[in-house]
Backbone as a printed PyTorch tensor [residue, N CA C, xyz], in Angstrom:
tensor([[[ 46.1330,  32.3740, -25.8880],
         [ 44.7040,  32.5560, -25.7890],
         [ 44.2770,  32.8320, -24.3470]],

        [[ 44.6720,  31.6220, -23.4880],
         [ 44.6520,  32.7530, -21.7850],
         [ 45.5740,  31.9930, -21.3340]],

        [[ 45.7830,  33.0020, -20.6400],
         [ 46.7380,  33.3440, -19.5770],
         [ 46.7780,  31.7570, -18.4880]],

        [[ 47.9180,  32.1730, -17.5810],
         [ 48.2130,  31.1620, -16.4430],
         [ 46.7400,  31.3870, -15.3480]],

        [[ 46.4990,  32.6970, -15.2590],
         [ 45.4270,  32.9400, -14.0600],
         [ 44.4030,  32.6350, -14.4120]],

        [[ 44.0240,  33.0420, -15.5590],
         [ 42.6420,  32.4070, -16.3010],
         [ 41.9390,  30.8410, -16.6050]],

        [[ 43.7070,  30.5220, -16.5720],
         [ 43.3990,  28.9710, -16.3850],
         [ 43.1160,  28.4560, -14.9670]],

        [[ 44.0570,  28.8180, -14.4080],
         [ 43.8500,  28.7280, -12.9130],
         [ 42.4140,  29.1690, -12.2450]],

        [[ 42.1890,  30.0700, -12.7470],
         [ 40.3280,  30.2140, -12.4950],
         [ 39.3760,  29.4360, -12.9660]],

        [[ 40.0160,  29.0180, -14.1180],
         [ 39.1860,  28.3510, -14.9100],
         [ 38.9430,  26.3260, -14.3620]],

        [[ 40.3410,  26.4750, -13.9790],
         [ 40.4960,  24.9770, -13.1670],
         [ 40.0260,  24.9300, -11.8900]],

        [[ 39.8120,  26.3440, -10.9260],
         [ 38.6440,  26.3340, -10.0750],
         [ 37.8320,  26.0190, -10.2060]],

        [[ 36.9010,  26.8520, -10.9280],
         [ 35.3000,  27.0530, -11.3880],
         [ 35.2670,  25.5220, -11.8280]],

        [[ 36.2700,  24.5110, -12.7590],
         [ 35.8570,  23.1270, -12.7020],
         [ 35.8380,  22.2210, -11.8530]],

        [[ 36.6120,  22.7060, -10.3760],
         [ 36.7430,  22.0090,  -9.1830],
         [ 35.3120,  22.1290,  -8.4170]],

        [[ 34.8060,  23.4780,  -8.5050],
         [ 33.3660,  23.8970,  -7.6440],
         [ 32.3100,  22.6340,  -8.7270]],

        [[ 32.1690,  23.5830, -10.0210],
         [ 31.5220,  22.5540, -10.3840],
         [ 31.3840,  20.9610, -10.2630]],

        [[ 32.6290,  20.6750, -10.3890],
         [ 32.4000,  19.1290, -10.0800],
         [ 32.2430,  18.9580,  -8.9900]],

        [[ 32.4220,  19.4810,  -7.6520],
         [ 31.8710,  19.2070,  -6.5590],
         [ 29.9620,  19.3390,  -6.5620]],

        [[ 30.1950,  20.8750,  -7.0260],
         [ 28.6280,  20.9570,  -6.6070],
         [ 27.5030,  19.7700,  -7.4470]],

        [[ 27.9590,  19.2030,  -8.1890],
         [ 26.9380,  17.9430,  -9.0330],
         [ 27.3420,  16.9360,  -8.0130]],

        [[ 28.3530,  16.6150,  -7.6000],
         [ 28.0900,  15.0790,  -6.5160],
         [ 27.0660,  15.9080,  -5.2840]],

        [[ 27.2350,  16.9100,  -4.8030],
         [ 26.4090,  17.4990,  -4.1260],
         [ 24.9440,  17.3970,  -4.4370]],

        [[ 24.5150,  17.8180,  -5.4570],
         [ 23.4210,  17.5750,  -5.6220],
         [ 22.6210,  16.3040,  -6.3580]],

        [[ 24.0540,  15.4550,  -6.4880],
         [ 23.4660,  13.8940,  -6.9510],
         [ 23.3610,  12.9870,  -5.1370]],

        [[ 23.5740,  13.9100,  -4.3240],
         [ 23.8900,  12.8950,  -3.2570],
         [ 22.4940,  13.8450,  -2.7010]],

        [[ 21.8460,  14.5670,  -2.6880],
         [ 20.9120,  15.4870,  -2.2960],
         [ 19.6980,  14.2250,  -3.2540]],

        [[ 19.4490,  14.6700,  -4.2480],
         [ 18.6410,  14.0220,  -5.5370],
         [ 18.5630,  12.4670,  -4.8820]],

        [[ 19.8010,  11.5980,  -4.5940],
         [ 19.7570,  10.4110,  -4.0670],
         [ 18.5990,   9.9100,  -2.9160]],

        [[ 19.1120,  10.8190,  -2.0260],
         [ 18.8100,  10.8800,  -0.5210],
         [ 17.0380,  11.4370,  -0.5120]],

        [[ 16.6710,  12.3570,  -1.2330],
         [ 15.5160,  12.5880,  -1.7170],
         [ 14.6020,  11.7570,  -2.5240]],

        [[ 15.1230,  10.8390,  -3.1050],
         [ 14.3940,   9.7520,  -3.6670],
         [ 14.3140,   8.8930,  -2.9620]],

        [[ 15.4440,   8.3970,  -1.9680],
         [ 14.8120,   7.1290,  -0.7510],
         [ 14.3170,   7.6870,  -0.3010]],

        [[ 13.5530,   9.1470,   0.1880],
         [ 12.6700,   9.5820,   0.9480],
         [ 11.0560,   9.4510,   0.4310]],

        [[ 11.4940,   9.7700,  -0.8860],
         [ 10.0700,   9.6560,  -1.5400],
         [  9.8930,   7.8840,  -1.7250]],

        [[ 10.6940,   7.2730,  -1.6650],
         [ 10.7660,   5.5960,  -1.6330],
         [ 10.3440,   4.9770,  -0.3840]],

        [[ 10.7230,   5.6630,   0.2580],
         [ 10.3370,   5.2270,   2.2480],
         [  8.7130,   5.2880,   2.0770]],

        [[  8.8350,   7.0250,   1.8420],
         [  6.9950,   7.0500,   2.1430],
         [  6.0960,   6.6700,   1.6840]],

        [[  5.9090,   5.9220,   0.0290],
         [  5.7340,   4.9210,  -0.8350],
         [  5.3400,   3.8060,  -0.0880]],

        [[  6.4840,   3.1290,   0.2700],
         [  6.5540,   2.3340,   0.7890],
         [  5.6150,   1.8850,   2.3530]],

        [[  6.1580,   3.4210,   3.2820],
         [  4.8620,   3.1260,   4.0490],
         [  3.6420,   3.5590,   3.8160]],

        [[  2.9330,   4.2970,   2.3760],
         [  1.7170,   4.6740,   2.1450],
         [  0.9070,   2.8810,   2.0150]],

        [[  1.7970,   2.0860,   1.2250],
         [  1.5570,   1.1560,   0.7570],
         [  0.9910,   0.0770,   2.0080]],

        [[  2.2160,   0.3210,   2.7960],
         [  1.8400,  -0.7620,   4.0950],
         [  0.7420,  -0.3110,   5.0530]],

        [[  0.3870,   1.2730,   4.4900],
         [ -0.7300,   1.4280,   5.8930],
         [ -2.0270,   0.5310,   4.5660]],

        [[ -1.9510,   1.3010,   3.5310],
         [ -3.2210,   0.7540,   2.7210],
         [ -3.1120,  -0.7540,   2.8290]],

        [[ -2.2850,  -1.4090,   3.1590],
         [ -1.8390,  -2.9470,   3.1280],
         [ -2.6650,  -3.5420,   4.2800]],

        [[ -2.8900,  -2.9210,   5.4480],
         [ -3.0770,  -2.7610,   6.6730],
         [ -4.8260,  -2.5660,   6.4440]],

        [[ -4.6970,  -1.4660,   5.8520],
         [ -6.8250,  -1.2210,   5.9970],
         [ -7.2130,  -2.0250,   5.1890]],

        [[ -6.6700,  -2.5850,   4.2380],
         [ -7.1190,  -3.4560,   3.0400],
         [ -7.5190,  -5.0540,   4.0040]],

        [[ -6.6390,  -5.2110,   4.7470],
         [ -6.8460,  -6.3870,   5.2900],
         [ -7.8670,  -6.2910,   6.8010]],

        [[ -7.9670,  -5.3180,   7.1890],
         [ -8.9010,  -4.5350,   7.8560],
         [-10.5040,  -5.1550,   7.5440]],

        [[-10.9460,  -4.4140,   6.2720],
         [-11.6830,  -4.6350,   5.4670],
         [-11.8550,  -6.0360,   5.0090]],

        [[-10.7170,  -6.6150,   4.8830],
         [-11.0610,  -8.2600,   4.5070],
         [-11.3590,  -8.6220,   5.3920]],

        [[-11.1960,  -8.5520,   6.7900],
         [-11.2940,  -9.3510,   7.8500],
         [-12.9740,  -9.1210,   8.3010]],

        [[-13.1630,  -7.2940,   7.8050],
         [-14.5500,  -7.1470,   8.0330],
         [-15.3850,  -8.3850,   7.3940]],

        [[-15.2910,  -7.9360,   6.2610],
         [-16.4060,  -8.9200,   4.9270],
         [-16.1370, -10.4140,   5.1110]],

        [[-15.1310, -10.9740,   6.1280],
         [-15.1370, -12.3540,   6.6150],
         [-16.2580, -12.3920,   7.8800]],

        [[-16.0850, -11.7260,   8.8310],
         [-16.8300, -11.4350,   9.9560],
         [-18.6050, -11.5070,   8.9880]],

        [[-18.5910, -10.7320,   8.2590],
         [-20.0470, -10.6320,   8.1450],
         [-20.6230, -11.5120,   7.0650]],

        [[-19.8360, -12.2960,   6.6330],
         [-19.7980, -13.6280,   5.9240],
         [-20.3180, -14.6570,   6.6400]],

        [[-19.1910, -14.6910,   7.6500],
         [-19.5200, -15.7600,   8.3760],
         [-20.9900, -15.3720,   9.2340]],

        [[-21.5100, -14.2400,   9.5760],
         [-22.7360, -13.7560,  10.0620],
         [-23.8320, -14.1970,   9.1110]],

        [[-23.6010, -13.9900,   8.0130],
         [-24.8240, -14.7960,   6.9610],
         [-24.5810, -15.8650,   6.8730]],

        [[-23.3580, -16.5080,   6.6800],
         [-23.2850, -18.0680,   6.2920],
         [-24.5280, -18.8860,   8.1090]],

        [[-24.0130, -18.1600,   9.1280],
         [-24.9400, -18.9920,  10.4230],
         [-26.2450, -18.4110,   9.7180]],

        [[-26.8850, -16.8640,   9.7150],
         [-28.5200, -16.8960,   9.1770],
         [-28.6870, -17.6620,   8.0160]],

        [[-27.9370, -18.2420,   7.2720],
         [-28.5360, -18.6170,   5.9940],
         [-29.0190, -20.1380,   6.8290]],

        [[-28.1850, -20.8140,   7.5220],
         [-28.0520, -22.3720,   8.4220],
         [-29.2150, -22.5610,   8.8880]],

        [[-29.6410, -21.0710,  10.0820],
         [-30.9100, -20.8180,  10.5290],
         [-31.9120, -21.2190,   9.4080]],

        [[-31.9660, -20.0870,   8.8580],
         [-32.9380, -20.3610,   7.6040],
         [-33.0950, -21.9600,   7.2020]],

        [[-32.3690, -22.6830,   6.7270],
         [-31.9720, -23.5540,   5.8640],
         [-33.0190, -24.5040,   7.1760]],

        [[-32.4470, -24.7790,   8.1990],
         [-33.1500, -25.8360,   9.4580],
         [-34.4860, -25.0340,   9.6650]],

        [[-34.9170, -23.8760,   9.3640],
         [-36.3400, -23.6050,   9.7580],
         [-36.9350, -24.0800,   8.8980]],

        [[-36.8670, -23.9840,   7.2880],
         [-37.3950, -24.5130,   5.9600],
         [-37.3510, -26.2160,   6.1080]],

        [[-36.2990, -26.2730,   6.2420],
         [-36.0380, -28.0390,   6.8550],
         [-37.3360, -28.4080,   7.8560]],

        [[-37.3980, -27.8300,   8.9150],
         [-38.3240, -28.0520,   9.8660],
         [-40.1680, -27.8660,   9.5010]],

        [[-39.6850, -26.8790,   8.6280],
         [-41.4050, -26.5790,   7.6900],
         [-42.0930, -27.3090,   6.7650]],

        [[-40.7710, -28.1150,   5.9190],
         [-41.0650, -28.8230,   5.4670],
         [-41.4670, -29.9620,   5.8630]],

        [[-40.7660, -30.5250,   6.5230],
         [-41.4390, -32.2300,   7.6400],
         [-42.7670, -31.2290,   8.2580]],

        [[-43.1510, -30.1260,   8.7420],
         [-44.3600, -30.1080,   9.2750],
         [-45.3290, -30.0800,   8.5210]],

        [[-44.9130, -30.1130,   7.1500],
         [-45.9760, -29.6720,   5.5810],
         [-46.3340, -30.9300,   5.4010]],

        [[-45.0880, -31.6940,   5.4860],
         [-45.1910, -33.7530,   4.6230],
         [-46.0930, -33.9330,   5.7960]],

        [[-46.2430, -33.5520,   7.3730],
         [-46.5280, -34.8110,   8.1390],
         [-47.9610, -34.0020,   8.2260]],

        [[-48.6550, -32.6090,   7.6500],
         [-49.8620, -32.4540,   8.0300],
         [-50.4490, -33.2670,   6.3810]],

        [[-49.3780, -33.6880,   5.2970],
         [-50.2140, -33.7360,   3.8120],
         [-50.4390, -35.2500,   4.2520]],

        [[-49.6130, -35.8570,   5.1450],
         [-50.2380, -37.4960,   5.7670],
         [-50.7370, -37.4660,   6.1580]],

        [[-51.4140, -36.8290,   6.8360],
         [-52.5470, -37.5940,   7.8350],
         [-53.6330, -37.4330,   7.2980]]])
């Protein structure tokens, strides 16, 4: 059915082939920790502004939690001036 050369070509063409698939499983590999890396640092910058942002909405937390205090001791203070004008 074939020949010695035909085989012999034929046992080439299976040598290329099997090379060229580890070739492109080691390509495919190497390309996915790349897309895994940048993942990874998309994640840590958003990781980064996320806590950015938390740190904002603490800052301006704590900015209302003192006006609310204010508030709270002026009403405090309005009130004793309300009781001590309803005494006399």
């Amino acid at each position: 059915m074939f020949d010695e050369e035909s085989l012999n070509d034929l046992e080439e063409i299976f040598v290329y082939v099997d090379l060229l698939s580890s070739i492109i499983a080691v390509m495919v590999y190497y390309d996915q920790r790349r897309v895994d890396k940048e993942a990874e640092e998309k994640v840590a910058r958003e990781g980064v502004m996320l806590q950015n942002e938390i740190n904002d909405i603490k800052s301006r937390i704590d900015g209302l939690e003192e006006k609310l205090d204010v508030l709270i001791e002026n009403l405090l203070k309005n009130n004793k001036n309300i009781d001590k004008r309803i005494n006399q």
